[in-house]
Amino acid sequence: MAKVTLKIKRFDPQREPASWWSEHALEAEPTERVLDLLNRVKWEQDGTLSFRRSCGHGICGSDSMRIDGANRLACKTLVSELGSTITIEPLLGMRVQRDLIVDLEPFFAAYRTVKPYFISDAPPPPDGRERLQTPAQRLRFDDTTKCILCACCTASCPSFWASSEYIGPASIVQAHRFIFDSRDEGAGERLQVAGETMGVWRCHTAFNCTLACPRGINITQAIGEVKRALATGRVE
Amino acid sequence: MTHHHQFDAVIVGAGGAGLMAALQAARLTNVAVISKMYPTRSHTGTAQGGIAAPLGNMEEDHWEWYMYDTVKGGDYLVDQDAAEILARESVEAIYELEHMGLPFDRTQEGRIEQRRFGGHTREYGKGPVMRSCKSADRTGHMILQTLYQNCIKHNVRFFDEFFVADVLVHEGVARGVVAVEIATGELHLFHAKAVLLASGGFGRMFAVTSNAHSLTGEPVAALYRRGLPLEDMEFFQFHPTGIYKMGILLSEAARGEGGVLLNGRGERFLENYAPTLMDLAPRDMLSRFIYQEVAAGRGVDGKDYVHLDIRPETINRYGSAPGGRTVTAAELEEKLPDIIEMMRVYMGVEPMREPVPIQPTAHYAMGGIPTDNDGRVLAGPTRTVSGLYAAGECACVSVHGANRLGTNSLVDLVVFGRRGGKALGEFCRRADYAPLPPRAEAEAQGALDELRASRGGERVATLRSELQRVMMDKVGVFRKAAGMREALSAVRGLKERYTQIGLDDRGAAFNTDLLEAFELGALLDLAEVTAASALQRTESRGAHYRDDFPERDDTHWLKHTFAYRSEGGDVRPTRGEVRFETKPVVVTRFEPKPRTY
Ligand SMILES: Cc1cc2nc3c(=O)[nH]c(=O)nc-3n(C[C@H](O)[C@H](O)[C@H](O)COP(=O)(O)OP(=O)(O)OC[C@H]3O[C@@H](n4cnc5c(N)ncnc54)[C@H](O)[C@@H]3O)c2cc1C
Ligand code: FES
């Protein structure tokens, strides 16, 4: 057990127009997760603290937030990785609705612009079975299938902070997942979206997204591959 | 103020079952999907290991073998007409997912790759078979993503972060739902011709669970409160391999790839319990065997856990990989990336060099809202409710009987989500809107306002953790009459104290304090039904194991439990006793036999 202090950035426009900080002293095990601590604050000290959470093990993407200045999932960040004072804020660059909850509607709207769904006019095989795809073809887009739409990447991107119209790394990751799928035929439509002014060229390879991704996706590389496809007109 | 909406079909829940149903129904009628979380946050996304179908891509397989495994796995409480549908339609369901773009793992020939999973066998139990289709160990994630993507493609209308508090069923006819818009706290009344519930499980009634914080079952409780039955609630599956103390799941896929369970002496103790299938025996049995080892003093370091060992040298020593192949660390990392990462992150264990502490974790509700094979909700053993449907984990068809096989929930979602969605859409084309009763939202409004204003001395979190503890201890893997009676009276005591809670948050927007309180109310009702159903079933079958009645009793108990509330009916937690009826099990091809592996 160690003593830790949580410093949480709070906001509740129903109560007061400006944000404030609340501080909470807790005894914590090194194996506890930041989400456990937030739950304990909410359950034992202050029921008004608001945040999203669901799965509790890093796969649903609900509890993305800024922990000591880095975008992370609270349920995947252990106390042992942090110091005795833990600073928690909502994601940057997104409208805060209450405490750690940000407005995700623009994020999902940007996601929808890249047509994040399988496009193919080719009929499935006449025997009704699966389309064929070799393990190598499958591997080509494996990394970007891991995305859980938590927004850690987009909310860490300086280009997104500068212009929230930029579709952001998460949308490009989703576009990549389909562009490089050998079965998909929508690459042209998606590359068009990605090539627009608010598309991939806004990316200045700051690498923040790759560092922020809790799923370990090499986002900068994926964006680079989409840029290359646009530049060469070839999907390889 | 209350917002009014009208949609032919309203679907509650945006996990695999809700989205599959939405895609089907949207072809026929106008549909709204309501979910208390963004769809991609649904718990389907956490499913790891796979989804079964006898495709025969790796080795010979047949739907009859699969049906048999499902029936036997469910300890013969499975309705065999439903299991036949599951086994046959699983094949086209998988192909449909692939055609929607789902990135399954592939064989060298470019076909969908399959792996072994607990309880799935060739030739009626002769040995394990490779039947589980998968995307590494994030199969549920890929299913959820693919279905959501297709909903976007087909412009399905979503109400994200809307919390359903009441399901309107009057005079045997469904008429809509009442939901809170979480961002504003405002109430929305949805008038519908038909409603399909797909709200998932409710494992948060237990202390150690693989289930998300959000799995609390309000829509299921709503039906029970309205006087509808819940089926087979005594059957709750404990998965053998949860991370010690945390309950986070380590998929059976780990054992499918060769991982073994070892006791405190480093022995592969399943040799003594399930000599044929060993580590791939069904979950109910493995959970009991683990606790038996612990009780015999052979837990690790005298504690209440054993080891899951996936070190390549261990797998190769036992020859436990599929076909006795030799495996390497690199291969395991490729096949099980997420669960290996979870072992590293949450336990600080290096699974390629050391074994991992595991214990059984509350995982899956076999019971739930009774339905027929087209998702129609039953009002009793022989009657249906007009315009009301259910699918997925919240429903009980029953294809899982007394114990679900691994991979069979995902199959259930797509097969019965699809059938339910189709039936829902067809119903809406024929039916008219049944009128809403006056002020249909008033009860839900009253209950929520009362909670929001509550200033009593009891805390929601305290009551919830007491509930979880008593359910885990007394209505868990091993049960007996005295313990279950204790649990039942404890739950009823907690229900009394629930009327004395006090909340901190009196706001409207994102009042999660209020929602957690409402969720606790649902858990209390569902826990009460679970404990009462378990107490009345005086036999052991599947996941329901009683020390005082250790044998299966087909003479008296080859039947489903239907549990009803005994009095009144409004939107608040129930009072009074639980009342029971039964329904016969449908037996078509496989007569009940003793269950050995
Ligand atoms: C860790 C883990 C691994 C698993 N692995 C496998 C596997 O490999 N194979 C397999 O077959 N099964 C597996 N399962 C089981 C399977 O994943 C679940 O049973 C299944 O996904 C449930 O799907 P569902 O669509 O019924 O519900 P869920 O996916 O849980 O979705 C429920 C939906 O209902 C909504 N909802 C709930 N309450 C309300 C309310 N009051 N108001 C509005 N909306 C509400 C939620 O927002 C959500 O959208 C696993 C389960 C777990 C926990
Ligand atoms: S709660 Fe699901 S990712 Fe953290």
PDB file of C-alpha atoms in Angstrom, chain B residues 39-279:
ATOM      1  CA  PRO B  39     -22.106   0.688 -29.667  1.00  0.00           C
ATOM      2  CA  THR B  40     -18.405  -0.106 -29.991  1.00  0.00           C
ATOM      3  CA  ARG B  41     -18.109  -0.128 -26.174  1.00  0.00           C
ATOM      4  CA  SER B  42     -20.481  -3.099 -25.890  1.00  0.00           C
ATOM      5  CA  HIS B  43     -19.177  -6.167 -24.157  1.00  0.00           C
ATOM      6  CA  THR B  44     -19.264  -8.274 -27.308  1.00  0.00           C
ATOM      7  CA  GLY B  45     -16.037  -6.464 -28.139  1.00  0.00           C
ATOM      8  CA  THR B  46     -14.222  -8.231 -25.317  1.00  0.00           C
ATOM      9  CA  ALA B  47     -14.930 -11.756 -26.582  1.00  0.00           C
ATOM     10  CA  GLN B  48     -11.594 -13.289 -27.321  1.00  0.00           C
ATOM     11  CA  GLY B  49     -11.464 -16.874 -28.395  1.00  0.00           C
ATOM     12  CA  GLY B  50     -13.803 -17.488 -31.248  1.00  0.00           C
ATOM     13  CA  ILE B  51     -17.086 -18.381 -32.845  1.00  0.00           C
ATOM     14  CA  ALA B  52     -17.924 -21.961 -33.731  1.00  0.00           C
ATOM     15  CA  ALA B  53     -19.149 -23.402 -37.004  1.00  0.00           C
ATOM     16  CA  PRO B  54     -18.540 -26.824 -38.503  1.00  0.00           C
ATOM     17  CA  LEU B  55     -16.967 -25.438 -41.672  1.00  0.00           C
ATOM     18  CA  GLY B  56     -14.564 -28.349 -41.881  1.00  0.00           C
ATOM     19  CA  ASN B  57     -11.752 -26.108 -43.100  1.00  0.00           C
ATOM     20  CA  MET B  58      -9.117 -27.863 -40.990  1.00  0.00           C
ATOM     21  CA  GLU B  59     -10.491 -31.352 -40.553  1.00  0.00           C
ATOM     22  CA  GLU B  60     -13.727 -33.259 -40.984  1.00  0.00           C
ATOM     23  CA  ASP B  61     -16.662 -31.819 -39.064  1.00  0.00           C
ATOM     24  CA  HIS B  62     -20.473 -32.001 -39.154  1.00  0.00           C
ATOM     25  CA  TRP B  63     -23.321 -30.012 -37.757  1.00  0.00           C
ATOM     26  CA  GLU B  64     -24.652 -33.132 -36.012  1.00  0.00           C
ATOM     27  CA  TRP B  65     -21.394 -33.433 -34.025  1.00  0.00           C
ATOM     28  CA  TYR B  66     -21.625 -29.786 -33.116  1.00  0.00           C
ATOM     29  CA  MET B  67     -25.263 -30.104 -32.076  1.00  0.00           C
ATOM     30  CA  TYR B  68     -24.393 -33.104 -29.937  1.00  0.00           C
ATOM     31  CA  ASP B  69     -21.567 -31.212 -28.209  1.00  0.00           C
ATOM     32  CA  THR B  70     -23.888 -28.307 -27.497  1.00  0.00           C
ATOM     33  CA  VAL B  71     -26.562 -30.549 -26.012  1.00  0.00           C
ATOM     34  CA  LYS B  72     -24.144 -32.579 -23.941  1.00  0.00           C
ATOM     35  CA  GLY B  73     -22.200 -29.459 -22.921  1.00  0.00           C
ATOM     36  CA  GLY B  74     -25.484 -27.998 -21.657  1.00  0.00           C
ATOM     37  CA  ASP B  75     -26.059 -31.145 -19.582  1.00  0.00           C
ATOM     38  CA  TYR B  76     -29.179 -32.012 -21.627  1.00  0.00           C
ATOM     39  CA  LEU B  77     -31.145 -28.971 -20.517  1.00  0.00           C
ATOM     40  CA  VAL B  78     -30.703 -27.578 -24.038  1.00  0.00           C
ATOM     41  CA  ASP B  79     -33.808 -27.388 -26.226  1.00  0.00           C
ATOM     42  CA  GLN B  80     -32.684 -29.611 -29.051  1.00  0.00           C
ATOM     43  CA  ASP B  81     -34.772 -27.974 -31.771  1.00  0.00           C
ATOM     44  CA  ALA B  82     -32.948 -24.739 -30.972  1.00  0.00           C
ATOM     45  CA  ALA B  83     -29.553 -26.467 -30.828  1.00  0.00           C
ATOM     46  CA  GLU B  84     -30.176 -27.924 -34.267  1.00  0.00           C
ATOM     47  CA  ILE B  85     -30.881 -24.445 -35.634  1.00  0.00           C
ATOM     48  CA  LEU B  86     -27.735 -23.139 -33.960  1.00  0.00           C
ATOM     49  CA  ALA B  87     -25.553 -25.898 -35.361  1.00  0.00           C
ATOM     50  CA  ARG B  88     -26.943 -25.767 -38.901  1.00  0.00           C
ATOM     51  CA  GLU B  89     -27.252 -21.995 -39.294  1.00  0.00           C
ATOM     52  CA  SER B  90     -23.865 -21.266 -37.741  1.00  0.00           C
ATOM     53  CA  VAL B  91     -22.269 -22.082 -41.082  1.00  0.00           C
ATOM     54  CA  GLU B  92     -24.153 -19.530 -43.163  1.00  0.00           C
ATOM     55  CA  ALA B  93     -23.905 -17.011 -40.324  1.00  0.00           C
ATOM     56  CA  ILE B  94     -20.101 -17.195 -40.418  1.00  0.00           C
ATOM     57  CA  TYR B  95     -20.073 -16.806 -44.185  1.00  0.00           C
ATOM     58  CA  GLU B  96     -22.421 -13.853 -43.865  1.00  0.00           C
ATOM     59  CA  LEU B  97     -19.992 -12.200 -41.435  1.00  0.00           C
ATOM     60  CA  GLU B  98     -17.130 -12.856 -43.816  1.00  0.00           C
ATOM     61  CA  HIS B  99     -19.105 -11.362 -46.692  1.00  0.00           C
ATOM     62  CA  MET B 100     -19.719  -8.284 -44.525  1.00  0.00           C
ATOM     63  CA  GLY B 101     -15.943  -7.891 -44.367  1.00  0.00           C
ATOM     64  CA  LEU B 102     -14.988  -9.551 -41.091  1.00  0.00           C
ATOM     65  CA  PRO B 103     -11.228 -10.208 -41.135  1.00  0.00           C
ATOM     66  CA  PHE B 104     -11.001 -13.813 -39.997  1.00  0.00           C
ATOM     67  CA  ASP B 105      -7.607 -15.496 -39.675  1.00  0.00           C
ATOM     68  CA  ARG B 106      -6.771 -17.557 -42.746  1.00  0.00           C
ATOM     69  CA  THR B 107      -5.307 -20.929 -43.666  1.00  0.00           C
ATOM     70  CA  GLN B 108      -2.611 -21.318 -46.310  1.00  0.00           C
ATOM     71  CA  GLU B 109      -5.414 -22.039 -48.801  1.00  0.00           C
ATOM     72  CA  GLY B 110      -7.006 -18.694 -47.937  1.00  0.00           C
ATOM     73  CA  ARG B 111      -9.939 -20.176 -46.032  1.00  0.00           C
ATOM     74  CA  ILE B 112     -11.096 -19.252 -42.523  1.00  0.00           C
ATOM     75  CA  GLU B 113      -8.725 -20.773 -39.993  1.00  0.00           C
ATOM     76  CA  GLN B 114     -10.211 -22.661 -37.045  1.00  0.00           C
ATOM     77  CA  ARG B 115      -8.969 -23.820 -33.668  1.00  0.00           C
ATOM     78  CA  ARG B 116      -9.962 -26.133 -30.829  1.00  0.00           C
ATOM     79  CA  PHE B 117     -12.172 -24.997 -27.971  1.00  0.00           C
ATOM     80  CA  GLY B 118     -13.556 -26.559 -24.807  1.00  0.00           C
ATOM     81  CA  GLY B 119     -16.204 -29.236 -25.251  1.00  0.00           C
ATOM     82  CA  HIS B 120     -16.091 -29.217 -29.075  1.00  0.00           C
ATOM     83  CA  THR B 121     -15.390 -32.708 -30.354  1.00  0.00           C
ATOM     84  CA  ARG B 122     -15.309 -34.981 -33.376  1.00  0.00           C
ATOM     85  CA  GLU B 123     -17.475 -38.063 -33.696  1.00  0.00           C
ATOM     86  CA  TYR B 124     -19.602 -37.472 -30.646  1.00  0.00           C
ATOM     87  CA  GLY B 125     -16.900 -37.024 -28.061  1.00  0.00           C
ATOM     88  CA  LYS B 126     -13.904 -38.975 -29.409  1.00  0.00           C
ATOM     89  CA  GLY B 127     -11.463 -36.027 -29.204  1.00  0.00           C
ATOM     90  CA  PRO B 128     -11.111 -32.288 -29.732  1.00  0.00           C
ATOM     91  CA  VAL B 129     -11.997 -30.783 -33.112  1.00  0.00           C
ATOM     92  CA  MET B 130     -10.930 -27.510 -34.734  1.00  0.00           C
ATOM     93  CA  ARG B 131     -14.234 -25.675 -35.041  1.00  0.00           C
ATOM     94  CA  SER B 132     -13.719 -22.190 -33.640  1.00  0.00           C
ATOM     95  CA  CYS B 133     -13.334 -19.414 -36.255  1.00  0.00           C
ATOM     96  CA  LYS B 134     -11.364 -16.455 -34.999  1.00  0.00           C
ATOM     97  CA  SER B 135      -9.420 -13.259 -35.473  1.00  0.00           C
ATOM     98  CA  ALA B 136      -6.437 -13.903 -33.203  1.00  0.00           C
ATOM     99  CA  ASP B 137      -7.844 -13.407 -29.693  1.00  0.00           C
ATOM    100  CA  ARG B 138     -10.037 -10.432 -30.529  1.00  0.00           C
ATOM    101  CA  THR B 139     -12.844 -12.218 -32.333  1.00  0.00           C
ATOM    102  CA  GLY B 140     -15.609 -10.365 -30.493  1.00  0.00           C
ATOM    103  CA  HIS B 141     -13.942  -7.043 -31.266  1.00  0.00           C
ATOM    104  CA  MET B 142     -13.950  -7.871 -34.968  1.00  0.00           C
ATOM    105  CA  ILE B 143     -17.573  -9.022 -34.874  1.00  0.00           C
ATOM    106  CA  LEU B 144     -18.713  -5.888 -33.058  1.00  0.00           C
ATOM    107  CA  GLN B 145     -16.740  -3.609 -35.371  1.00  0.00           C
ATOM    108  CA  THR B 146     -17.958  -5.360 -38.510  1.00  0.00           C
ATOM    109  CA  LEU B 147     -21.612  -5.257 -37.483  1.00  0.00           C
ATOM    110  CA  TYR B 148     -21.386  -1.623 -36.429  1.00  0.00           C
ATOM    111  CA  GLN B 149     -19.652  -0.729 -39.693  1.00  0.00           C
ATOM    112  CA  ASN B 150     -22.460  -2.366 -41.634  1.00  0.00           C
ATOM    113  CA  CYS B 151     -25.055  -0.501 -39.597  1.00  0.00           C
ATOM    114  CA  ILE B 152     -23.337   2.755 -40.586  1.00  0.00           C
ATOM    115  CA  LYS B 153     -23.322   1.609 -44.187  1.00  0.00           C
ATOM    116  CA  HIS B 154     -27.063   0.997 -44.053  1.00  0.00           C
ATOM    117  CA  ASN B 155     -27.884   4.178 -42.133  1.00  0.00           C
ATOM    118  CA  VAL B 156     -29.297   2.501 -39.051  1.00  0.00           C
ATOM    119  CA  ARG B 157     -30.516   5.131 -36.599  1.00  0.00           C
ATOM    120  CA  PHE B 158     -28.726   5.097 -33.225  1.00  0.00           C
ATOM    121  CA  PHE B 159     -29.513   6.686 -29.902  1.00  0.00           C
ATOM    122  CA  ASP B 160     -26.133   6.407 -28.185  1.00  0.00           C
ATOM    123  CA  GLU B 161     -25.818   6.861 -24.432  1.00  0.00           C
ATOM    124  CA  PHE B 162     -29.537   6.501 -23.848  1.00  0.00           C
ATOM    125  CA  PHE B 163     -30.329   4.435 -20.759  1.00  0.00           C
ATOM    126  CA  VAL B 164     -33.493   2.334 -20.915  1.00  0.00           C
ATOM    127  CA  ALA B 165     -35.280   2.388 -17.567  1.00  0.00           C
ATOM    128  CA  ASP B 166     -38.621   0.859 -18.484  1.00  0.00           C
ATOM    129  CA  VAL B 167     -40.057  -1.454 -21.116  1.00  0.00           C
ATOM    130  CA  LEU B 168     -43.720  -0.751 -21.801  1.00  0.00           C
ATOM    131  CA  VAL B 169     -45.716  -3.966 -21.885  1.00  0.00           C
ATOM    132  CA  HIS B 170     -49.433  -3.584 -21.210  1.00  0.00           C
ATOM    133  CA  GLU B 171     -52.137  -6.184 -21.527  1.00  0.00           C
ATOM    134  CA  GLY B 172     -49.723  -8.638 -23.079  1.00  0.00           C
ATOM    135  CA  VAL B 173     -48.599  -6.246 -25.833  1.00  0.00           C
ATOM    136  CA  ALA B 174     -45.260  -4.388 -26.131  1.00  0.00           C
ATOM    137  CA  ARG B 175     -45.645  -0.700 -26.886  1.00  0.00           C
ATOM    138  CA  GLY B 176     -42.247   0.911 -26.483  1.00  0.00           C
ATOM    139  CA  VAL B 177     -39.568   1.897 -23.990  1.00  0.00           C
ATOM    140  CA  VAL B 178     -38.682   4.811 -21.741  1.00  0.00           C
ATOM    141  CA  ALA B 179     -35.077   5.991 -21.776  1.00  0.00           C
ATOM    142  CA  VAL B 180     -32.942   8.666 -20.124  1.00  0.00           C
ATOM    143  CA  GLU B 181     -30.677  10.681 -22.403  1.00  0.00           C
ATOM    144  CA  ILE B 182     -27.514  10.444 -20.318  1.00  0.00           C
ATOM    145  CA  ALA B 183     -26.014  13.722 -21.575  1.00  0.00           C
ATOM    146  CA  THR B 184     -29.028  15.794 -20.481  1.00  0.00           C
ATOM    147  CA  GLY B 185     -30.921  13.658 -17.988  1.00  0.00           C
ATOM    148  CA  GLU B 186     -34.073  14.186 -20.041  1.00  0.00           C
ATOM    149  CA  LEU B 187     -36.613  11.458 -20.580  1.00  0.00           C
ATOM    150  CA  HIS B 188     -37.462  10.028 -23.999  1.00  0.00           C
ATOM    151  CA  LEU B 189     -40.557   8.014 -24.720  1.00  0.00           C
ATOM    152  CA  PHE B 190     -40.203   5.649 -27.676  1.00  0.00           C
ATOM    153  CA  HIS B 191     -43.482   4.410 -29.100  1.00  0.00           C
ATOM    154  CA  ALA B 192     -42.978   1.262 -31.190  1.00  0.00           C
ATOM    155  CA  LYS B 193     -44.873  -1.530 -32.861  1.00  0.00           C
ATOM    156  CA  ALA B 194     -42.308  -3.935 -31.529  1.00  0.00           C
ATOM    157  CA  VAL B 195     -39.326  -3.990 -29.187  1.00  0.00           C
ATOM    158  CA  LEU B 196     -36.315  -6.298 -29.228  1.00  0.00           C
ATOM    159  CA  LEU B 197     -34.162  -6.516 -26.109  1.00  0.00           C
ATOM    160  CA  ALA B 198     -30.463  -7.309 -26.539  1.00  0.00           C
ATOM    161  CA  SER B 199     -29.017  -5.893 -23.350  1.00  0.00           C
ATOM    162  CA  GLY B 200     -26.416  -8.589 -22.697  1.00  0.00           C
ATOM    163  CA  GLY B 201     -25.497 -10.226 -19.403  1.00  0.00           C
ATOM    164  CA  PHE B 202     -25.697  -9.188 -15.754  1.00  0.00           C
ATOM    165  CA  GLY B 203     -22.594 -10.744 -14.214  1.00  0.00           C
ATOM    166  CA  ARG B 204     -21.997  -7.713 -12.022  1.00  0.00           C
ATOM    167  CA  MET B 205     -24.029  -9.417  -9.311  1.00  0.00           C
ATOM    168  CA  PHE B 206     -20.860 -11.409  -8.515  1.00  0.00           C
ATOM    169  CA  ALA B 207     -17.670 -10.214  -6.821  1.00  0.00           C
ATOM    170  CA  VAL B 208     -15.186 -11.796  -9.237  1.00  0.00           C
ATOM    171  CA  THR B 209     -16.370 -11.494 -12.814  1.00  0.00           C
ATOM    172  CA  SER B 210     -15.228 -11.115 -16.394  1.00  0.00           C
ATOM    173  CA  ASN B 211     -18.214  -8.876 -17.037  1.00  0.00           C
ATOM    174  CA  ALA B 212     -18.066  -5.143 -17.704  1.00  0.00           C
ATOM    175  CA  HIS B 213     -19.184  -2.626 -15.098  1.00  0.00           C
ATOM    176  CA  SER B 214     -22.129  -1.924 -17.382  1.00  0.00           C
ATOM    177  CA  LEU B 215     -23.541  -5.458 -17.370  1.00  0.00           C
ATOM    178  CA  THR B 216     -26.365  -4.952 -14.919  1.00  0.00           C
ATOM    179  CA  GLY B 217     -29.500  -6.092 -16.772  1.00  0.00           C
ATOM    180  CA  GLU B 218     -32.041  -3.266 -16.397  1.00  0.00           C
ATOM    181  CA  PRO B 219     -34.179  -4.358 -19.371  1.00  0.00           C
ATOM    182  CA  VAL B 220     -34.302  -7.918 -18.049  1.00  0.00           C
ATOM    183  CA  ALA B 221     -35.342  -6.684 -14.619  1.00  0.00           C
ATOM    184  CA  ALA B 222     -37.939  -4.408 -16.246  1.00  0.00           C
ATOM    185  CA  LEU B 223     -39.750  -7.385 -17.767  1.00  0.00           C
ATOM    186  CA  TYR B 224     -39.629  -9.305 -14.520  1.00  0.00           C
ATOM    187  CA  ARG B 225     -41.052  -6.320 -12.680  1.00  0.00           C
ATOM    188  CA  ARG B 226     -43.850  -6.183 -15.254  1.00  0.00           C
ATOM    189  CA  GLY B 227     -44.798  -9.757 -14.400  1.00  0.00           C
ATOM    190  CA  LEU B 228     -43.045 -11.665 -17.189  1.00  0.00           C
ATOM    191  CA  PRO B 229     -41.046 -14.806 -16.411  1.00  0.00           C
ATOM    192  CA  LEU B 230     -37.282 -15.309 -16.365  1.00  0.00           C
ATOM    193  CA  GLU B 231     -36.021 -18.732 -17.406  1.00  0.00           C
ATOM    194  CA  ASP B 232     -33.294 -20.918 -15.870  1.00  0.00           C
ATOM    195  CA  MET B 233     -31.728 -18.117 -13.862  1.00  0.00           C
ATOM    196  CA  GLU B 234     -30.007 -20.635 -11.559  1.00  0.00           C
ATOM    197  CA  PHE B 235     -27.547 -21.439 -14.337  1.00  0.00           C
ATOM    198  CA  PHE B 236     -24.678 -18.972 -14.245  1.00  0.00           C
ATOM    199  CA  GLN B 237     -21.388 -19.976 -15.761  1.00  0.00           C
ATOM    200  CA  PHE B 238     -18.101 -19.573 -13.930  1.00  0.00           C
ATOM    201  CA  HIS B 239     -15.245 -19.573 -16.405  1.00  0.00           C
ATOM    202  CA  PRO B 240     -12.254 -21.508 -15.045  1.00  0.00           C
ATOM    203  CA  THR B 241      -9.520 -19.103 -16.082  1.00  0.00           C
ATOM    204  CA  GLY B 242      -9.987 -15.597 -14.751  1.00  0.00           C
ATOM    205  CA  ILE B 243      -6.967 -13.588 -13.653  1.00  0.00           C
ATOM    206  CA  TYR B 244      -6.554 -14.203  -9.937  1.00  0.00           C
ATOM    207  CA  LYS B 245      -8.564 -11.715  -7.856  1.00  0.00           C
ATOM    208  CA  MET B 246      -9.379  -9.462 -10.820  1.00  0.00           C
ATOM    209  CA  GLY B 247     -11.587 -11.840 -12.756  1.00  0.00           C
ATOM    210  CA  ILE B 248     -10.361 -10.584 -16.142  1.00  0.00           C
ATOM    211  CA  LEU B 249     -10.798 -13.414 -18.592  1.00  0.00           C
ATOM    212  CA  LEU B 250      -7.998 -15.442 -20.109  1.00  0.00           C
ATOM    213  CA  SER B 251      -9.724 -17.166 -22.995  1.00  0.00           C
ATOM    214  CA  GLU B 252      -9.985 -20.885 -23.474  1.00  0.00           C
ATOM    215  CA  ALA B 253      -8.087 -20.178 -26.663  1.00  0.00           C
ATOM    216  CA  ALA B 254      -4.967 -20.315 -24.463  1.00  0.00           C
ATOM    217  CA  ARG B 255      -5.740 -23.954 -23.749  1.00  0.00           C
ATOM    218  CA  GLY B 256      -6.922 -24.525 -27.322  1.00  0.00           C
ATOM    219  CA  GLU B 257      -3.385 -23.617 -28.402  1.00  0.00           C
ATOM    220  CA  GLY B 258      -1.918 -26.039 -25.869  1.00  0.00           C
ATOM    221  CA  GLY B 259      -1.859 -24.248 -22.501  1.00  0.00           C
ATOM    222  CA  VAL B 260      -2.384 -26.484 -19.454  1.00  0.00           C
ATOM    223  CA  LEU B 261      -3.654 -26.104 -15.901  1.00  0.00           C
ATOM    224  CA  LEU B 262      -1.234 -27.080 -13.139  1.00  0.00           C
ATOM    225  CA  ASN B 263      -1.834 -27.400  -9.416  1.00  0.00           C
ATOM    226  CA  GLY B 264       0.433 -26.188  -6.610  1.00  0.00           C
ATOM    227  CA  ARG B 265       2.687 -29.244  -7.064  1.00  0.00           C
ATOM    228  CA  GLY B 266       3.076 -28.519 -10.752  1.00  0.00           C
ATOM    229  CA  GLU B 267       0.921 -31.523 -11.706  1.00  0.00           C
ATOM    230  CA  ARG B 268      -1.444 -31.574 -14.655  1.00  0.00           C
ATOM    231  CA  PHE B 269      -4.299 -32.461 -12.341  1.00  0.00           C
ATOM    232  CA  LEU B 270      -6.971 -32.755 -15.025  1.00  0.00           C
ATOM    233  CA  GLU B 271      -5.511 -36.148 -15.951  1.00  0.00           C
ATOM    234  CA  ASN B 272      -7.413 -37.356 -12.902  1.00  0.00           C
ATOM    235  CA  TYR B 273     -10.711 -35.675 -13.693  1.00  0.00           C
ATOM    236  CA  ALA B 274     -11.267 -35.537 -17.453  1.00  0.00           C
ATOM    237  CA  PRO B 275      -8.830 -37.951 -19.075  1.00  0.00           C
ATOM    238  CA  THR B 276     -10.053 -37.495 -22.659  1.00  0.00           C
ATOM    239  CA  LEU B 277     -10.501 -33.754 -23.036  1.00  0.00           C
ATOM    240  CA  MET B 278      -8.419 -32.662 -20.027  1.00  0.00           C
ATOM    241  CA  ASP B 279      -7.868 -28.890 -20.248  1.00  0.00           C
TER     242      ASP B 279
END
